[in-house]
Coordinates of C-alpha atoms and ligand atoms in Angstrom, one line a residue:
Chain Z
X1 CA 108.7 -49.1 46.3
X2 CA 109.6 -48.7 42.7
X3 CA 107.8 -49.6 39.8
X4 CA 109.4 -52.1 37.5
X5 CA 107.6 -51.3 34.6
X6 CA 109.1 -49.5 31.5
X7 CA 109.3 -46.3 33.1
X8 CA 111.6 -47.9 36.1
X9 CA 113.8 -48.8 33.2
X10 CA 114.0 -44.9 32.2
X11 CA 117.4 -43.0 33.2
X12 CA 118.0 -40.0 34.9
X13 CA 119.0 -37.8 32.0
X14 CA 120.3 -34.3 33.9
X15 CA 120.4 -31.1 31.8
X16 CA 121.8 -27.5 32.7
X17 CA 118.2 -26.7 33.8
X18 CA 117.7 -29.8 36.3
X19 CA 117.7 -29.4 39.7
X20 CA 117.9 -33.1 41.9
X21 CA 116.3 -32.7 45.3
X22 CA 117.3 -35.5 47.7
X23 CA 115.1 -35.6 50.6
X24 CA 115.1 -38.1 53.9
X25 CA 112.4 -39.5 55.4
X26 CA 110.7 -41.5 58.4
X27 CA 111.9 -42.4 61.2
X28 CA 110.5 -43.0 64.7
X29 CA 109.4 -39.1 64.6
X30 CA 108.9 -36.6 61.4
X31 CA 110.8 -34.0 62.6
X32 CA 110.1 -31.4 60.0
X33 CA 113.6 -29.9 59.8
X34 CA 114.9 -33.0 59.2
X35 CA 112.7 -33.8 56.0
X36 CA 113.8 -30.6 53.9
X37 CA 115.8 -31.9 50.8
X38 CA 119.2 -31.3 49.2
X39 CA 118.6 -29.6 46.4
X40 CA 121.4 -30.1 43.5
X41 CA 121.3 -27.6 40.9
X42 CA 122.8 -28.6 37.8
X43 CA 123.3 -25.6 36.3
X44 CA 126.4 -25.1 39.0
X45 CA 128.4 -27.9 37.5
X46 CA 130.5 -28.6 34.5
X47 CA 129.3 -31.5 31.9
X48 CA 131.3 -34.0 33.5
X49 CA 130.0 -33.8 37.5
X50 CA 126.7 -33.9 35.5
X51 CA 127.5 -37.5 34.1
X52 CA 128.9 -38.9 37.4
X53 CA 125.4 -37.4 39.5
X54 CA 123.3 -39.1 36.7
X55 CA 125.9 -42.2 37.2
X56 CA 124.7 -42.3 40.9
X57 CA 121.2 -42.2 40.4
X58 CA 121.3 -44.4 37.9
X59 CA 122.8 -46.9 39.8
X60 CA 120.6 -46.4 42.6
X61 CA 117.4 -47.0 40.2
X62 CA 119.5 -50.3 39.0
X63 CA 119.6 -51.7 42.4
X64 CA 116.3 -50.5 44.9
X65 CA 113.8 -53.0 45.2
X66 CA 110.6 -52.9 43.8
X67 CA 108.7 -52.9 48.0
X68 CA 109.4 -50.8 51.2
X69 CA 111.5 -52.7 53.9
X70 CA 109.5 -54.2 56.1
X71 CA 108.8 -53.0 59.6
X72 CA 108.1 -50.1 61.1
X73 CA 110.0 -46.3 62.0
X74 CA 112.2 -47.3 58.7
X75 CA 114.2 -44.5 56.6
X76 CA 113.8 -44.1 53.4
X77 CA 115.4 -41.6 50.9
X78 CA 113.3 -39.9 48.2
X79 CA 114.8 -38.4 44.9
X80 CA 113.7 -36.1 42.5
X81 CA 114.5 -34.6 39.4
X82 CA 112.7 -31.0 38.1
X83 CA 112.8 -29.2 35.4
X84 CA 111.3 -25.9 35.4
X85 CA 108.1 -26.2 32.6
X86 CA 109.5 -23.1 30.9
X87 CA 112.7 -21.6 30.6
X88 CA 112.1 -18.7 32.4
X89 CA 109.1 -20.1 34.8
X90 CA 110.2 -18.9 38.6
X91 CA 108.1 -21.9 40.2
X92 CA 106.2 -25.0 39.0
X93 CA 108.7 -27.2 38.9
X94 CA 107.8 -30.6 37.3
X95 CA 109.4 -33.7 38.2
X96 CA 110.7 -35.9 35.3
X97 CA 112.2 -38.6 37.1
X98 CA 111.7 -40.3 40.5
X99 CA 112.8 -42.9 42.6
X100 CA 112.3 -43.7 46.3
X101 CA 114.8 -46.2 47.8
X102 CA 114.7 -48.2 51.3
X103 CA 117.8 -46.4 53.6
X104 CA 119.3 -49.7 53.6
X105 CA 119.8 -50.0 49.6
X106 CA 121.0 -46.2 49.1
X107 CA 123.8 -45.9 47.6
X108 CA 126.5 -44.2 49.6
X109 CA 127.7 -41.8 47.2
X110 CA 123.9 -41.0 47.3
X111 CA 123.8 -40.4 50.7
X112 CA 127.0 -38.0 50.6
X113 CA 125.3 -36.2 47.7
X114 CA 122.1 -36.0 50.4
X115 CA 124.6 -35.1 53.2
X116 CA 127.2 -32.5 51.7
X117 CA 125.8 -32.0 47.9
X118 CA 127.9 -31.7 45.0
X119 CA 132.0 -31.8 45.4
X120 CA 133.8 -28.5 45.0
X121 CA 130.2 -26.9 45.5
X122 CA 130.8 -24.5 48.3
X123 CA 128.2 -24.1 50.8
X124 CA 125.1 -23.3 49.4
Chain E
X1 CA 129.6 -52.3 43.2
X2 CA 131.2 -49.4 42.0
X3 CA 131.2 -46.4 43.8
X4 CA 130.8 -43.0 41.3
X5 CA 133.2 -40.9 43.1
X6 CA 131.1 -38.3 44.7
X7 CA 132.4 -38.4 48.3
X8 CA 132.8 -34.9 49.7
X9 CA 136.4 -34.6 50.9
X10 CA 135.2 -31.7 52.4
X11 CA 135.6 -31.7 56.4
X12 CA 132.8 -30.5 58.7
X13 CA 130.1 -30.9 56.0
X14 CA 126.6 -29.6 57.6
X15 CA 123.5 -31.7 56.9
X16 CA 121.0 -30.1 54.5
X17 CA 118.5 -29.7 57.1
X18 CA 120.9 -27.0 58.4
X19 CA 122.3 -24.9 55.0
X20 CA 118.7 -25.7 53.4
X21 CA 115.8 -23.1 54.8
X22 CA 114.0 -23.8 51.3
X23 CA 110.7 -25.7 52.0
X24 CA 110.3 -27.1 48.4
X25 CA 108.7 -30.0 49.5
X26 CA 105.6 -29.5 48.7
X27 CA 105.2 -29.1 45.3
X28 CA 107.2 -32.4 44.6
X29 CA 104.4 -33.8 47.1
X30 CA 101.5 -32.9 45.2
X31 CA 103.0 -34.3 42.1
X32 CA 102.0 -37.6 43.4
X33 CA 98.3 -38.8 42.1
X34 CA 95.4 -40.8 43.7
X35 CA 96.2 -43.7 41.4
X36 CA 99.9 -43.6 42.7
X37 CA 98.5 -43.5 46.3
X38 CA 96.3 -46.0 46.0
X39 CA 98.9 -48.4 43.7
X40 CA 101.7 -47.2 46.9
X41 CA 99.4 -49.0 49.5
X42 CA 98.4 -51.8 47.6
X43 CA 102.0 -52.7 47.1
X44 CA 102.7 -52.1 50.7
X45 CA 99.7 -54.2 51.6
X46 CA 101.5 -57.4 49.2
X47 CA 104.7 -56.8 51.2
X48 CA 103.6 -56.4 54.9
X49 CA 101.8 -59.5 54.4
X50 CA 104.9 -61.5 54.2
X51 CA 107.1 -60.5 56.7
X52 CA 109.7 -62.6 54.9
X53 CA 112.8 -61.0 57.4
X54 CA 112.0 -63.4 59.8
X55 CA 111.7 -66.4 58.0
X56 CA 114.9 -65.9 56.4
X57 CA 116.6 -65.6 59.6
X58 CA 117.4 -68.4 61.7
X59 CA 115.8 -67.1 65.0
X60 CA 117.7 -68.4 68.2
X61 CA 115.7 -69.9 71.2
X62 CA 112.8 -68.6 72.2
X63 CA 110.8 -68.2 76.1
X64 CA 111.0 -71.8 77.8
X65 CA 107.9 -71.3 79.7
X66 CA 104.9 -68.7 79.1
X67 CA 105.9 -65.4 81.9
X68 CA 110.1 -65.9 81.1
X69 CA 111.3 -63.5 78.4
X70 CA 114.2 -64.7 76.1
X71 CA 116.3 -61.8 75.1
X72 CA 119.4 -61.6 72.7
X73 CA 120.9 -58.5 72.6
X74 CA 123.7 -58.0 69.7
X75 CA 126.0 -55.1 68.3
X76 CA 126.2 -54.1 65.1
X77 CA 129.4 -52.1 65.7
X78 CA 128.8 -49.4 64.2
X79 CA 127.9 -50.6 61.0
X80 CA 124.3 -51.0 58.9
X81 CA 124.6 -54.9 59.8
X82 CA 121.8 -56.8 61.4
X83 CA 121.8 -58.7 63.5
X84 CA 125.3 -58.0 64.6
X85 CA 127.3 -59.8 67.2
X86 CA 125.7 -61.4 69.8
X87 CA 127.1 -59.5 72.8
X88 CA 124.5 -60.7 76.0
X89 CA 121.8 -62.9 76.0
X90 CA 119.4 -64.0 78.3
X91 CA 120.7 -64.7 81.9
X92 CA 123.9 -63.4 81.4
X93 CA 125.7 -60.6 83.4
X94 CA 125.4 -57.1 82.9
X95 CA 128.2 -56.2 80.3
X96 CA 128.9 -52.1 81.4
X97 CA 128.3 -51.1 77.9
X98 CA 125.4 -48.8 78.5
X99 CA 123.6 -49.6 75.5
X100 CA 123.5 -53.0 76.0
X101 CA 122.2 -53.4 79.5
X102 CA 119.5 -50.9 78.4
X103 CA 118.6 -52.5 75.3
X104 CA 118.7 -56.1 77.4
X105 CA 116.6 -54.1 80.9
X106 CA 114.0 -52.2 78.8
X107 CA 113.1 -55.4 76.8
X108 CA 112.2 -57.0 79.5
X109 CA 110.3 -54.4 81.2
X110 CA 107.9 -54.4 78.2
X111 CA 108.3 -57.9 78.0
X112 CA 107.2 -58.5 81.6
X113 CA 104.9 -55.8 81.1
X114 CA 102.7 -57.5 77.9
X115 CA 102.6 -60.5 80.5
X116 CA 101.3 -58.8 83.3
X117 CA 99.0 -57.0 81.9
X118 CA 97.3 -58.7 79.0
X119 CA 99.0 -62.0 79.6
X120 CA 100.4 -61.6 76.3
X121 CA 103.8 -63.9 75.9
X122 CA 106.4 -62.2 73.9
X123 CA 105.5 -60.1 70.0
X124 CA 103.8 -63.6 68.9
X125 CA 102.3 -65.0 72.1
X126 CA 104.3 -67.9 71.5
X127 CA 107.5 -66.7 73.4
X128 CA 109.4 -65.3 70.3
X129 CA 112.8 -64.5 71.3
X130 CA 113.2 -60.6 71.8
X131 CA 116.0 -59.5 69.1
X132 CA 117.8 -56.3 69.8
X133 CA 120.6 -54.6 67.9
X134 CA 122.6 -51.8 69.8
X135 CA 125.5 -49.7 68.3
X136 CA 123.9 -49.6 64.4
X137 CA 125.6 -47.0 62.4
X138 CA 127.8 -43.7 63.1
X139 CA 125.5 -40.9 64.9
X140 CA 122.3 -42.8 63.5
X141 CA 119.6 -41.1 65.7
X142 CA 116.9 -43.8 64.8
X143 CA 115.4 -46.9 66.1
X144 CA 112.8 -49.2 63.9
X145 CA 111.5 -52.8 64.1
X146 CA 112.5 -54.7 60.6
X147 CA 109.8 -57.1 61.0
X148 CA 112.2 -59.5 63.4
X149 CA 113.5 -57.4 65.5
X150 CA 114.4 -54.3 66.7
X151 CA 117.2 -51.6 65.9
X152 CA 118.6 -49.0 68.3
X153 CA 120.7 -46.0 67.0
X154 CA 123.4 -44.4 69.3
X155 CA 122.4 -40.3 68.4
X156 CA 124.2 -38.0 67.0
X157 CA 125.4 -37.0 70.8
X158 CA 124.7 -33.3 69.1
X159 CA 120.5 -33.4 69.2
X160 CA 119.8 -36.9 70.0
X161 CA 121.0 -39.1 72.9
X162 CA 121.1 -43.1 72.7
X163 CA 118.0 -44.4 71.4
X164 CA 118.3 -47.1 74.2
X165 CA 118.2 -44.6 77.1
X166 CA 114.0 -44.2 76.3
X167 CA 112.1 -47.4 77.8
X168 CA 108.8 -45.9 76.2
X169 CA 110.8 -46.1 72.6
X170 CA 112.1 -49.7 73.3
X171 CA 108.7 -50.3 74.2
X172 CA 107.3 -48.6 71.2
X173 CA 109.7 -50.7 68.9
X174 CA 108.3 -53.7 70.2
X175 CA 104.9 -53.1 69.9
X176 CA 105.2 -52.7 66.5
X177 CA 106.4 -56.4 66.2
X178 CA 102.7 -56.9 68.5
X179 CA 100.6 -54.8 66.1
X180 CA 102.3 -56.6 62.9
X181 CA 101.4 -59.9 64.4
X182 CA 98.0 -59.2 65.3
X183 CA 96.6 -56.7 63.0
X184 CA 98.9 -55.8 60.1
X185 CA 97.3 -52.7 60.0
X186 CA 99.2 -51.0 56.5
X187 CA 101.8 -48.2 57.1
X188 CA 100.4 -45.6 55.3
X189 CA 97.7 -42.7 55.8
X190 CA 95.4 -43.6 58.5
X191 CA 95.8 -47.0 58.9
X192 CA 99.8 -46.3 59.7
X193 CA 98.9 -43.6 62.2
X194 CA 96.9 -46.0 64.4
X195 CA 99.7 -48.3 63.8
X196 CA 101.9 -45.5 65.0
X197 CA 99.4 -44.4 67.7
X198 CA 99.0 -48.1 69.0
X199 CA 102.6 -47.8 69.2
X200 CA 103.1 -45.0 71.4
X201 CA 99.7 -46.2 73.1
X202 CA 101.8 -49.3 74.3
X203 CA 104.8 -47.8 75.0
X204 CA 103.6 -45.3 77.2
X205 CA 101.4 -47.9 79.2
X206 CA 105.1 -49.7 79.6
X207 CA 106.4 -46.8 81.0
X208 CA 103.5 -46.2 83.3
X209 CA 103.6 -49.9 84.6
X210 CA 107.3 -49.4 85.2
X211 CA 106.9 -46.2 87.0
X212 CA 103.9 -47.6 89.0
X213 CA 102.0 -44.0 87.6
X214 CA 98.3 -43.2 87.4
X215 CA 97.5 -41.5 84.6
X216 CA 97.4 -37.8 86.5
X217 CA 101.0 -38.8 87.3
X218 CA 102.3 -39.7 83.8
X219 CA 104.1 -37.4 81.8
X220 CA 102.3 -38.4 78.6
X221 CA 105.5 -37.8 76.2
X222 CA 107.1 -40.3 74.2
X223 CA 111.0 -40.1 74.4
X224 CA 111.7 -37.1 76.7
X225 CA 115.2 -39.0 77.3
X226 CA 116.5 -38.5 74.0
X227 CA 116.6 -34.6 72.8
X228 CA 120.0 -33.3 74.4
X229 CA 120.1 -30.5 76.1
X230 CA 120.7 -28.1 72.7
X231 CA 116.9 -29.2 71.4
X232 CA 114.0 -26.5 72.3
X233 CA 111.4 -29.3 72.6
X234 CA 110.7 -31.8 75.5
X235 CA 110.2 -35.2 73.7
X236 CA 109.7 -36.7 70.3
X237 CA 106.0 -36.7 70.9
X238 CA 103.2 -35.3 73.8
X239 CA 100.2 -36.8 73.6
X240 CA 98.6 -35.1 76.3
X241 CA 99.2 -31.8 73.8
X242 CA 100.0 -33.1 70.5
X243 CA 101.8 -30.7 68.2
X244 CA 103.6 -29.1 71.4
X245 CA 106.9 -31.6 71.7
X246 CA 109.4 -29.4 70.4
X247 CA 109.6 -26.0 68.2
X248 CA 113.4 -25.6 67.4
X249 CA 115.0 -23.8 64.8
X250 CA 117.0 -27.2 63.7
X251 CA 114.3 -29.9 63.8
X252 CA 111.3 -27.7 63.0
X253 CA 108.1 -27.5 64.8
X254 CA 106.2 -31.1 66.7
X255 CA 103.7 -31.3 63.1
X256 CA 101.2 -33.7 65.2
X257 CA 97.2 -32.9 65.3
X258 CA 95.1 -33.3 68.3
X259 CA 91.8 -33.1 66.6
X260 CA 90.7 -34.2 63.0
X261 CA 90.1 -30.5 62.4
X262 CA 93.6 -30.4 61.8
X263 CA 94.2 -33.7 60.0
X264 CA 96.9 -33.4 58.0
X265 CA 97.3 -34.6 54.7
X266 CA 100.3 -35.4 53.0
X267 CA 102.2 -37.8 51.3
X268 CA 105.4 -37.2 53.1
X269 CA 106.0 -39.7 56.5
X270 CA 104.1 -42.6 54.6
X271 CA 101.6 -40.3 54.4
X272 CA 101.7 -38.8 57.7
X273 CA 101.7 -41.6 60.0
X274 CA 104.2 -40.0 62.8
X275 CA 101.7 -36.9 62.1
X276 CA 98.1 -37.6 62.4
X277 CA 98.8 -40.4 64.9
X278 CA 98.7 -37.3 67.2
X279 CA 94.8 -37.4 67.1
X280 CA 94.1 -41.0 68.2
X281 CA 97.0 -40.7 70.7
X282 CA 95.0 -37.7 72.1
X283 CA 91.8 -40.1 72.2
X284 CA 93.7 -42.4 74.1
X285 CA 95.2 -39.7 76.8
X286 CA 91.8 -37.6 77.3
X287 CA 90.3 -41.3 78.1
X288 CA 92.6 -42.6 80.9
X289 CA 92.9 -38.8 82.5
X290 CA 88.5 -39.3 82.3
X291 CA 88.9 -42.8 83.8
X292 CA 92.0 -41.9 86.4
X293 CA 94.3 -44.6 87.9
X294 CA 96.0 -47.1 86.2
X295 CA 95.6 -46.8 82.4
X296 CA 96.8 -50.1 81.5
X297 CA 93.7 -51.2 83.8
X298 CA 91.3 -49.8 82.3
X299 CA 91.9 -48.1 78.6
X300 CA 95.0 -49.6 78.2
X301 CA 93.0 -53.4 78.0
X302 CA 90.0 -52.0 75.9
X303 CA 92.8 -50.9 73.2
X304 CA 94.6 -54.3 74.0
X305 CA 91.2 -56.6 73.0
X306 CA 90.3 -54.0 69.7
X307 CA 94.2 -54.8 68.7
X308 CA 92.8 -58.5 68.5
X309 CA 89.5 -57.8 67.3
X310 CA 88.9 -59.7 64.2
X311 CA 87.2 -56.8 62.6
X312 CA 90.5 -54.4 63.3
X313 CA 91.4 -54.6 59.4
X314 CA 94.6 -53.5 57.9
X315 CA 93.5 -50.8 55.9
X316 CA 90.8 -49.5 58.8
X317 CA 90.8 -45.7 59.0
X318 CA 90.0 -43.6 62.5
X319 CA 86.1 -44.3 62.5
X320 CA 86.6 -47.7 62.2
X321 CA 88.9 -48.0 64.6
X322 CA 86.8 -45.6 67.3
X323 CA 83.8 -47.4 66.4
X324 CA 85.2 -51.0 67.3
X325 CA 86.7 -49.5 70.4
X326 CA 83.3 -48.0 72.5
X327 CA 82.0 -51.3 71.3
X328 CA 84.9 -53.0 73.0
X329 CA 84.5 -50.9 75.7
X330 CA 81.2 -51.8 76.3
X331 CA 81.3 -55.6 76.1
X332 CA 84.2 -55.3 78.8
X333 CA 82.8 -52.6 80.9
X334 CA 79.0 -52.7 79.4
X335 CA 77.4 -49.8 77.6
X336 CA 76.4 -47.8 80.6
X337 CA 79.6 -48.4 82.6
X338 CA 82.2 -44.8 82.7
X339 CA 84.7 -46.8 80.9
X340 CA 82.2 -46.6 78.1
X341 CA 81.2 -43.6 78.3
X342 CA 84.4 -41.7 79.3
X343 CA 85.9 -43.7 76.3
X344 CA 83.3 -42.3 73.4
X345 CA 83.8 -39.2 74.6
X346 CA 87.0 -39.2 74.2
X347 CA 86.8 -40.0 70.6
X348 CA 83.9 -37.3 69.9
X349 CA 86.4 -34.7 71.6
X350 CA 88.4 -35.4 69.2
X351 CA 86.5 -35.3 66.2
X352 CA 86.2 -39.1 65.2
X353 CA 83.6 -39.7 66.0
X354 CA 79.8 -38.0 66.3
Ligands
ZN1 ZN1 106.8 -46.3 65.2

């Protein structure tokens, strides 16, 4: 699923300006509605909450595996991290980091960040 | 393993598909390159070819004689645990948990109904015990096949019911474990949609057989038991209509095709294998309504002998597939019978095929 090559080995590094989408996948059906991501924008949250959210998808990089599960109608969460390409650009977002993880091996915390985003954050 | 402490302790948290009307998707999508793609599937390719689940797993006994199904039904509690506690197995006394005498009747239906109708013992026509796991997770409104067996989510209760409750789903589930076995066709772009579509191919058929339906009496949708009440849509999938399922502000519009003018390509959904699977579904429907009576008869066995055709590759696209189909067709029926002909029609209708 993940590459274990150099770049796997690459941390999340999150700055003011990152925004982490979290986005679910598969599944017996794709139910469009349920595929749009959770999208984490750093820029909301102190130093601190930055170094725990790169802490979770660090550890999630640290323990996918390298295949999809096996079998069929399987879940699989998908995480991204984007950085606008210019300070001011209103779109193009370009993804600097990546990972893809088999539902099974997702780290809960990840899956709360997927579920509820960021603590303290009221609703977006 | 520590946890980073990122648990909301916030009550009543809504899922993002709710709060979140942004479709962002895309552009993250597009990201992707062909080398990416191609390097995606070829990894894919490496691990579908050892389905090394069920060699790890000591498997219990499996059918004593060719015709009598084996089943083991197990909960996993509410937990992500396979495969759970073995709660009724084969022979044993309905148990008035709902999930498992579902899990432990539907299995058998398709079970009985791969016998009778192809002769086909069990996922590995060698009488492999059927494996099912009821009660996995909290609200998970899923059911897969691992490779071993398969997994049935309770619902949410709020837009999905028990994933048990379908007999086509249970039926679909199992057929995966049919196509693995015999084809391995690669979960990803077209060759996951057929893999899909053979699916839903096999577990409408079981419903059909159950039923006693011709194909004018069928309803043609895959899951209608498992939206609740709250869901504007009739089923997970219609493949008499593709694309027309559901349309409901929470779970978005059915995204399936019914003809390759509206293939669509994506990267999302292993590239769009619950999407496009729509078209050869359609094939499949427009065939048997052709043909009339009893699809497992006549399509259902032409579909049954291409799934076993030698030349049925993993990576085969749509034309492939269609092609190896009429030709199918034709050495069961011959060239110039109407099962032939109704059947490459069906195909050219939907743009496979010239
Ligand atoms: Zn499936």
């Amino acid at each position: 699923m993940n590459d274990k090559s150099p770049d796997e080995l690459k941390k999340a590094q999150l700055q003011a300006k990152s925004v982490v989408a979290i986005r679910r996948e598969g599944g017996v059906a794709a139910f469009p509605g349920l595929m749009k991501p959770r999208r984490i924008h750093c820029a909301e949250y102190t130093d601190e909450q930055r170094r725990e959210l790169e802490g979770v998808l660090n550890l999630a990089a640290r323990t996918c595996s390298a295949t999809p599960a096996p079998g069929a109608d399987r879940r699989v969460f998908h995480v991204h991290v984007e950085e606008p390409q210019h300070p001011d650009a209103a779109e193009s977002d370009f993804c600097v980091w990546s990972l893809s993880l088999n539902e099974e091996e997702t780290p809960e915390a990840l899956i709360a960040l997927w579920k509820s985003g960021m603590p303290g954050n009221s609703d977006q | 393993m520590s946890k980073p402490e990122f648990n909301s302790t916030r009550p009543g948290f809504m899922p993002p598909f709710i709060l979140e009307r942004i479709a962002s998707s895309r552009s993250d999508m597009q990201l992707q390159s062909r080398a990416q793609r191609t390097l995606e599937v070829d990894r894919y390719f490496r691990a579908q070819r050892t389905p090394d689940v069920a060699s790890a797993m000591a498997m219990p006994q499996g059918s004593p004689h060719p015709g009598q199904v084996a089943r083991y039904i197990y909960s996993a509690n509410y937990q992500e645990v396979l495969p759970g506690t073995l709660v009724r197995e084969e022979g044993q006394d309905e148990t008035g948990d709902p999930a498992v005498d579902e899990a432990y009747r539907w299995l058998g239906v398709t079970y009985r109904f791969f016998w009778e109708a192809f002769e086909r013992n069990s996922i590995d026509n060698q009488g492999m015990p059927l494996l099912g796991t009821v009660h996995y997770g909290r609200d998970y409104e899923n059911a897969f096949w691992n490779g071993a067996q398969m997994v049935f989510g309770d619902g949410d209760g709020e837009f999905f019911n028990r994933f048990t409750q379908a007999l086509d789903v249970v039926g679909h589930e199992l057929a995966h474990g049919v196509i693995e076995r015999e084809a391995g066709l690669v979960y990803t772009y077209q060759s996951g949609a057929l893999n899909e579509s053979l699916a839903d191919v096999f577990g409408s058929l079981t419903e059909q057989y159950h039923l006693g339906q011709t194909a004018a009496e069928a309803d043609w949708l895959i899951g209608a038991e498992l939206l609740t009440e709250r869901v504007q849509g009739r089923a997970l999938r219609s493949m008499a209509a593709p694309g027309t399922a559901y349309d409901d502000p929470v779970l978005g519009k059915d995204p399936q095709p019914a003809h390759m003018d509206a293939f669509v390509e994506t990267e999302a959904d292993n590239g769009g294998v619950h999407i496009n699977s729509g078209i050869p579904n359609h094939a499949f429907y427009l065939a048997a309504m052709a043909l009339g009576g009893y699809a497992w008869e006549t399509c259902g066995l032409v579909w049954y002998d291409t799934l076993l055709d030698s030349r049925l590759m993993p990576e085969s696209d749509f034309a492939t597939f269609a092609t190896l189909i009429v030709e199918n067709a034709e050495r069961r029926f011959g060239s110039a019978s109407r099962e032939s002909i109704a059947i490459r029609e069906a195909w050219q209708a939907v743009g496979v095929i010239a």
